[in-house]
């Protein structure tokens, strides 16, 4: 028979509601090397309406959520662990949200491009614009969202599986709303092509294509940083691909390239709503980039000091 | 800035909506300035602000008469709907003049491929009162219950 080993005694876990401190669940005979993910699964058995994705378990009612990978015996708890539970609300997978929010603009823009009835006057139904730039814009916009959909399916590695359900309504309103607003003007029978003509369109197209390639290169580089199924975080560095050299100057070059793409699109179409969409997107991405930059600085002592969050040397 | 404990978001929203009513509606559409609805919201806002700033001042001086606290959390019940009615009626009165003059509106075609219909925008603003007003109103009612009953409890222990 085995020696009685204190580190292998079975543990007890009690789960209390973080707000009202009511005892929700008591688990006994829990393996000390059980992970939080396994405990969440056990909790779901007694409360099936709270599936693991919507559980937030913490050591302190007001503290940070424990991670799924955390192991019970490594936590600062005794043989009976007290965990506090908060309901995160209905959850939806990131993949579902991304696919929905990107498929919308792809489809909606085309409705305007083909001048489907009831958008413009009836005499314009199913007519085609006589401006080359309008056709080019449709190709660029569609390419952009097809790229995003494919990246969601095949490239991105998400560290969180889910997000709150209400986000899908908020996000889709934003993406679909702006797509409709931009598409309305670009495909309008009274659309005015850019002031500087073909020169302006060519320059803008070049900016757009370069930034799309850049953005894709960064997504691939980030994917390669993290092996499948792992949640490890590492500092991203430039690779042989010149588009990734922007990592020397910014923490989130994917956002830098994304803003660049939309600026290109705005110049190409010379459409104010596109410029406004770029501005709003830039604001949001700057907030995200600053957050990411701060996490990097906190986590890695040797983080390259030259890097800024999103705009080299400036922001 | 932390001087008074109000939410920055809620307060900015209120300031913005007030500036909008004064500048973008009442000042911009001269024909509306003689309407009774303007008097209605100006009176509502004036009384509200006199009470509110007295409340803040006395609070900061740590000498808040119960009457002021009561007034702040009770008179809104009448003043708020009064103000909202004045605002909505004013915007509504401005509509025909906005449409006639094409005020603040731009139509296609133009160099920046943009259009804006101020008339439609004002109608959207009016519609937005429907979800927003009840939320703010019931928030104040909730605050009232919390703050005025709290004082009662304190009084009991004195």
XYZ file of C-alpha atoms in Angstrom:
473
model
C 0.000 0.000 0.000
C 1.153 3.534 -0.636
C 2.587 5.750 2.081
C 0.001 8.304 3.252
C 1.199 11.402 1.378
C -0.242 14.710 2.705
C -0.048 16.270 -0.727
C -2.331 13.653 -2.143
C -5.175 13.877 0.363
C -8.469 14.399 -1.352
C -9.798 17.909 -0.994
C -13.188 19.465 -0.388
C -14.449 22.422 -2.377
C -17.321 24.634 -1.339
C -18.693 27.139 -3.805
C -20.446 30.255 -2.516
C -22.298 32.963 -4.390
C -19.972 35.994 -4.491
C -22.749 38.515 -3.839
C -24.979 36.902 -1.211
C -22.463 34.359 0.148
C -25.050 31.612 -0.120
C -23.572 28.121 -0.281
C -24.319 26.834 -3.753
C -22.384 23.611 -3.911
C -20.202 21.341 -1.849
C -17.836 18.983 -3.568
C -16.016 16.352 -1.604
C -13.332 13.878 -2.619
C -11.800 16.293 -5.126
C -8.379 15.333 -6.450
C -5.747 17.898 -5.383
C -4.414 18.094 -8.927
C -7.868 18.870 -10.300
C -8.008 21.998 -12.417
C -10.515 24.842 -12.137
C -11.947 23.631 -15.456
C -12.718 20.254 -13.872
C -14.267 21.916 -10.834
C -16.454 24.015 -13.139
C -17.646 20.840 -14.811
C -18.531 19.337 -11.437
C -20.403 22.522 -10.504
C -22.404 22.365 -13.728
C -23.659 18.922 -12.738
C -25.515 20.401 -9.752
C -26.477 23.633 -11.533
C -26.884 22.775 -15.223
C -28.051 26.283 -16.146
C -24.557 27.580 -15.345
C -22.415 25.911 -17.975
C -18.639 26.285 -17.435
C -18.212 29.190 -19.883
C -20.458 31.404 -17.799
C -18.843 30.578 -14.456
C -16.365 32.916 -12.857
C -14.727 31.304 -9.826
C -12.501 33.297 -7.531
C -10.724 32.997 -4.203
C -12.037 36.382 -3.126
C -15.578 37.618 -3.865
C -14.177 40.809 -5.352
C -10.993 39.302 -6.742
C -9.885 38.206 -10.174
C -11.279 35.138 -11.858
C -9.257 31.965 -11.545
C -8.021 30.505 -14.798
C -9.273 27.177 -16.124
C -5.722 25.802 -16.071
C -5.109 26.656 -12.382
C -4.574 23.567 -10.257
C -6.373 23.224 -6.929
C -3.389 22.212 -4.829
C -1.316 25.128 -6.146
C -3.857 27.671 -4.883
C -3.505 29.293 -1.444
C -6.311 27.210 0.084
C -6.514 24.602 2.827
C -7.911 21.089 2.511
C -11.326 22.695 2.195
C -11.217 25.320 -0.508
C -13.784 28.119 -0.562
C -14.472 29.495 -4.013
C -16.772 32.378 -4.877
C -18.990 32.166 -7.931
C -20.192 34.913 -10.250
C -22.506 34.337 -13.190
C -21.014 35.933 -16.296
C -24.345 35.753 -18.103
C -25.198 33.939 -21.304
C -22.085 33.352 -23.375
C -21.475 32.970 -27.067
C -18.343 31.679 -28.756
C -15.895 34.191 -30.221
C -15.892 32.309 -33.516
C -19.667 32.635 -33.844
C -19.533 36.354 -33.099
C -16.727 37.010 -35.564
C -18.370 35.031 -38.350
C -21.677 36.805 -37.884
C -20.268 40.306 -37.570
C -18.090 39.858 -40.700
C -20.549 38.005 -42.916
C -23.025 40.878 -42.483
C -20.936 43.640 -44.080
C -19.878 41.334 -46.916
C -23.489 40.611 -47.807
C -24.920 44.057 -47.057
C -22.385 45.934 -49.187
C -23.275 43.727 -52.153
C -26.963 44.586 -51.760
C -26.053 48.233 -52.334
C -23.501 47.460 -55.057
C -26.066 45.573 -57.115
C -28.610 48.301 -56.367
C -31.239 45.942 -55.098
C -34.762 47.509 -55.232
C -36.040 49.941 -52.557
C -32.622 51.420 -51.782
C -32.244 53.971 -54.564
C -34.975 55.208 -56.908
C -36.740 52.525 -58.975
C -35.160 53.653 -62.206
C -31.768 52.575 -60.761
C -32.787 49.028 -59.742
C -30.070 46.537 -60.682
C -28.139 49.129 -62.660
C -24.375 49.328 -62.524
C -22.192 52.332 -61.681
C -20.239 53.864 -64.552
C -17.260 54.642 -62.308
C -14.351 52.177 -62.231
C -13.526 53.161 -58.648
C -16.956 51.939 -57.487
C -16.259 48.443 -58.830
C -12.777 48.528 -57.337
C -14.194 49.573 -53.972
C -16.585 46.624 -54.003
C -13.713 44.242 -54.702
C -11.612 45.738 -51.888
C -14.417 45.794 -49.331
C -15.475 42.235 -50.168
C -11.884 41.001 -50.153
C -11.385 42.578 -46.735
C -14.308 40.750 -45.156
C -13.633 37.438 -46.907
C -10.100 37.674 -45.540
C -11.478 38.286 -42.044
C -13.843 35.323 -42.281
C -11.080 32.987 -43.454
C -8.747 34.241 -40.734
C -11.424 33.575 -38.125
C -11.833 30.018 -39.369
C -8.199 29.132 -40.050
C -5.743 31.560 -38.542
C -6.736 33.105 -35.239
C -6.093 31.317 -31.955
C -8.473 32.652 -29.324
C -7.401 32.683 -25.687
C -10.993 32.985 -24.513
C -13.604 30.629 -25.889
C -16.588 32.865 -25.256
C -17.835 36.400 -24.698
C -21.105 37.726 -23.212
C -24.090 37.220 -25.493
C -25.062 40.907 -25.580
C -21.793 41.644 -27.395
C -23.044 40.073 -30.586
C -25.873 42.603 -30.812
C -23.583 45.523 -30.073
C -20.875 44.356 -32.506
C -23.229 43.491 -35.338
C -25.007 46.840 -35.046
C -21.629 48.558 -35.388
C -20.286 46.539 -38.316
C -23.521 46.085 -40.222
C -24.650 49.656 -39.601
C -21.445 51.234 -40.857
C -21.230 48.852 -43.815
C -24.724 49.876 -44.933
C -23.978 53.558 -44.393
C -20.730 53.487 -46.424
C -22.114 51.242 -49.140
C -25.116 53.525 -49.594
C -22.948 56.453 -50.642
C -20.260 54.656 -52.613
C -22.828 52.843 -54.758
C -25.197 55.795 -55.036
C -26.200 56.909 -58.555
C -25.050 60.423 -57.572
C -21.639 59.245 -56.312
C -18.798 61.685 -57.110
C -15.445 60.013 -57.939
C -12.233 61.251 -56.248
C -11.025 64.764 -57.029
C -7.586 63.687 -58.265
C -8.927 60.871 -60.398
C -6.993 57.739 -61.313
C -3.819 58.936 -59.539
C -5.644 59.184 -56.222
C -7.304 55.805 -56.715
C -4.011 54.094 -57.608
C -2.185 55.506 -54.594
C -5.044 54.601 -52.262
C -5.272 51.093 -53.697
C -1.548 50.596 -53.117
C -1.937 51.684 -49.488
C -4.896 49.346 -49.079
C -3.159 46.307 -50.586
C 0.067 46.843 -48.644
C -1.854 47.178 -45.384
C -3.978 44.105 -46.080
C -0.813 42.069 -46.721
C 0.742 43.593 -43.612
C -2.257 42.815 -41.454
C -2.334 39.221 -42.715
C 1.409 38.798 -42.105
C 1.000 39.930 -38.512
C -1.917 37.551 -37.951
C 0.199 34.676 -39.237
C 3.176 35.709 -37.110
C 0.982 35.876 -33.986
C -0.469 32.472 -34.762
C 2.988 30.959 -35.074
C 3.897 32.382 -31.681
C 1.365 30.161 -30.005
C 1.149 26.407 -30.608
C -2.326 24.939 -31.144
C -4.306 24.447 -27.941
C -1.869 26.393 -25.768
C -2.569 29.638 -24.007
C 1.044 30.758 -23.560
C 1.982 34.354 -24.217
C 5.284 35.406 -25.755
C 6.737 38.675 -27.004
C 6.208 38.901 -30.777
C 9.342 39.705 -32.802
C 9.979 40.592 -36.470
C 10.404 37.573 -38.757
C 11.909 37.261 -42.241
C 8.695 38.748 -43.651
C 9.334 42.517 -44.077
C 5.752 43.294 -43.134
C 6.480 42.006 -39.633
C 9.352 44.445 -39.173
C 6.758 46.890 -37.866
C 7.009 44.888 -34.607
C 10.235 46.820 -34.004
C 8.195 49.974 -33.536
C 4.728 48.936 -32.326
C 3.167 46.288 -30.093
C 0.071 45.795 -32.258
C 1.063 46.252 -35.918
C -2.054 44.331 -36.937
C -4.085 47.310 -35.745
C -1.687 49.750 -37.390
C -2.149 47.981 -40.725
C -5.910 47.778 -40.209
C -6.186 51.547 -39.735
C -3.946 51.969 -42.766
C -6.240 49.799 -44.886
C -9.269 51.859 -44.011
C -7.443 55.144 -44.600
C -6.546 53.763 -48.022
C -10.171 52.853 -48.633
C -11.316 56.307 -47.508
C -8.912 58.042 -49.901
C -9.907 55.695 -52.701
C -13.606 56.358 -52.341
C -13.317 59.953 -51.072
C -16.312 59.234 -48.906
C -16.766 60.953 -45.538
C -18.646 58.056 -43.858
C -15.649 55.827 -44.645
C -13.351 58.368 -42.984
C -15.658 58.426 -39.933
C -15.677 54.631 -39.785
C -11.876 54.670 -39.926
C -11.773 57.210 -37.109
C -14.084 55.219 -34.845
C -12.182 52.011 -35.606
C -8.892 53.771 -34.914
C -10.165 55.002 -31.556
C -11.272 51.533 -30.507
C -8.114 49.851 -31.728
C -5.982 52.406 -29.925
C -7.742 51.535 -26.677
C -7.137 47.826 -27.314
C -3.517 48.411 -28.361
C -2.781 50.433 -25.224
C -4.279 47.654 -23.095
C -2.266 44.984 -24.873
C 0.891 47.105 -24.613
C 0.351 47.535 -20.874
C -0.101 43.756 -20.419
C 3.082 43.091 -22.319
C 4.995 45.590 -20.164
C 3.583 44.056 -16.993
C 4.298 40.490 -18.002
C 7.722 40.842 -19.601
C 10.581 42.663 -17.847
C 12.646 42.711 -21.019
C 9.977 44.181 -23.296
C 11.554 46.308 -26.063
C 11.410 49.933 -24.869
C 11.269 51.488 -28.353
C 7.815 50.057 -29.051
C 4.664 52.158 -28.894
C 1.184 50.595 -28.788
C -0.140 51.417 -32.267
C 1.538 54.363 -34.032
C 5.367 54.346 -34.226
C 6.870 56.929 -31.858
C 3.537 58.626 -31.256
C 0.728 56.602 -29.740
C -12.953 65.663 -11.442
C -14.018 64.033 -8.218
C -15.435 67.136 -6.566
C -18.981 65.774 -6.545
C -19.959 62.116 -6.716
C -21.940 62.243 -9.961
C -21.290 59.934 -12.864
C -19.205 61.683 -15.528
C -21.024 59.877 -18.315
C -24.537 60.719 -17.126
C -23.652 64.319 -16.412
C -21.862 64.855 -19.759
C -24.859 63.382 -21.498
C -27.158 65.840 -19.742
C -24.895 68.799 -20.484
C -24.653 67.763 -24.140
C -28.407 67.403 -24.486
C -28.963 70.811 -22.891
C -26.412 72.505 -25.149
C -28.073 70.798 -28.105
C -31.523 72.115 -27.179
C -30.261 75.656 -26.659
C -27.798 75.976 -29.503
C -28.836 73.553 -32.192
C -32.571 74.011 -31.774
C -33.737 77.131 -29.978
C -30.949 79.479 -31.080
C -30.792 78.087 -34.622
C -34.495 78.241 -35.336
C -35.516 81.795 -34.409
C -39.201 81.162 -35.070
C -39.306 78.770 -32.140
C -38.029 81.232 -29.558
C -41.440 82.660 -28.780
C -42.993 79.265 -28.092
C -44.381 78.455 -24.640
C -42.518 75.150 -24.692
C -39.231 77.053 -24.419
C -40.494 78.751 -21.254
C -41.507 75.357 -19.933
C -38.080 73.718 -20.162
C -36.188 76.849 -19.107
C -38.236 77.032 -15.896
C -37.807 73.300 -15.245
C -34.050 73.445 -15.801
C -33.624 76.621 -13.730
C -35.400 75.296 -10.655
C -33.596 71.955 -10.975
C -30.187 73.584 -11.191
C -30.779 75.967 -8.287
C -31.646 73.025 -6.072
C -28.898 70.800 -7.439
C -26.081 73.279 -6.963
C -27.331 74.212 -3.505
C -27.236 70.500 -2.736
C -23.630 70.200 -3.902
C -22.519 73.367 -2.155
C -24.071 72.447 1.183
C -22.740 68.905 0.887
C -19.222 70.180 0.368
C -19.602 72.447 3.372
C -20.782 69.391 5.336
C -23.964 71.154 6.311
C -26.762 69.783 4.170
C -30.246 70.815 5.304
C -32.638 67.922 4.895
C -34.968 70.210 2.960
C -32.439 70.582 0.137
C -31.775 66.879 -0.017
C -35.508 66.212 -0.035
C -36.102 68.823 -2.726
C -33.375 67.410 -4.935
C -34.699 63.898 -4.774
C -38.405 64.739 -4.878
C -39.100 67.735 -7.097
C -37.580 65.965 -10.090
C -40.747 63.867 -10.138
C -42.539 66.895 -11.570
C -39.658 68.914 -12.996
C -38.202 66.146 -15.109
C -41.376 65.380 -17.121
C -41.949 69.118 -17.347
C -38.517 69.682 -18.851
C -38.841 66.750 -21.247
C -42.241 67.979 -22.455
C -40.843 71.445 -23.062
C -37.888 70.002 -24.961
C -39.954 67.695 -27.141
C -42.541 70.348 -27.962
C -39.775 72.774 -28.907
C -38.077 70.312 -31.231
C -41.443 69.461 -32.758
C -42.201 73.151 -33.323
C -38.841 73.621 -35.037
C -39.373 70.825 -37.558
C -41.274 72.673 -40.325
C -38.778 75.547 -40.280
C -35.841 73.168 -40.471
C -37.380 71.394 -43.438
C -38.213 74.626 -45.226
C -34.764 76.160 -44.817
C -32.822 72.909 -45.269
C -31.077 73.872 -42.039
C -27.767 72.071 -41.300
C -28.519 69.670 -44.115
C -26.398 68.601 -47.039
C -27.541 66.589 -50.023
C -25.965 64.599 -52.834
C -24.097 65.000 -55.084
C -21.062 66.521 -53.377
C -17.285 66.046 -53.280
C -17.263 64.028 -50.042
C -20.146 61.724 -50.895
C -22.022 62.493 -47.737
C -25.519 63.588 -46.884
C -27.260 64.696 -43.727
C -30.902 65.488 -43.169
C -31.252 67.567 -40.008
C -35.042 67.205 -40.099
C -34.791 63.402 -39.982
C -32.083 63.703 -37.337
C -34.356 65.758 -35.063
C -37.102 63.175 -35.433
C -34.629 60.460 -34.427
C -33.674 62.529 -31.382
C -37.312 62.795 -30.391
C -37.744 59.033 -30.748
C -34.655 58.433 -28.621
C -36.434 60.056 -25.670
C -38.665 56.967 -25.545
C -35.998 54.530 -24.353
C -33.797 57.097 -22.578
C -36.262 59.121 -20.486
C -37.771 56.169 -18.530
C -34.299 54.845 -17.739
C -33.104 58.172 -16.309
C -36.390 58.789 -14.526
C -36.451 55.398 -12.815
C -32.781 55.718 -11.950
C -33.652 58.907 -10.037
C -36.604 57.190 -8.347
C -34.314 54.362 -7.305
C -31.764 56.887 -5.981
C -34.560 58.625 -4.097
C -35.637 55.469 -2.343
C -32.052 54.654 -1.426
C -31.036 58.082 -0.200
C -34.173 59.283 1.517
C -34.814 56.027 3.383
C -31.147 55.982 4.446
C -31.624 59.350 6.125
C -34.732 58.049 7.897
C -32.684 55.194 9.365
C -30.020 57.630 10.572
C -32.676 59.809 12.160
C -34.054 56.826 14.047
C -30.721 56.201 15.723
C -30.198 59.787 16.841
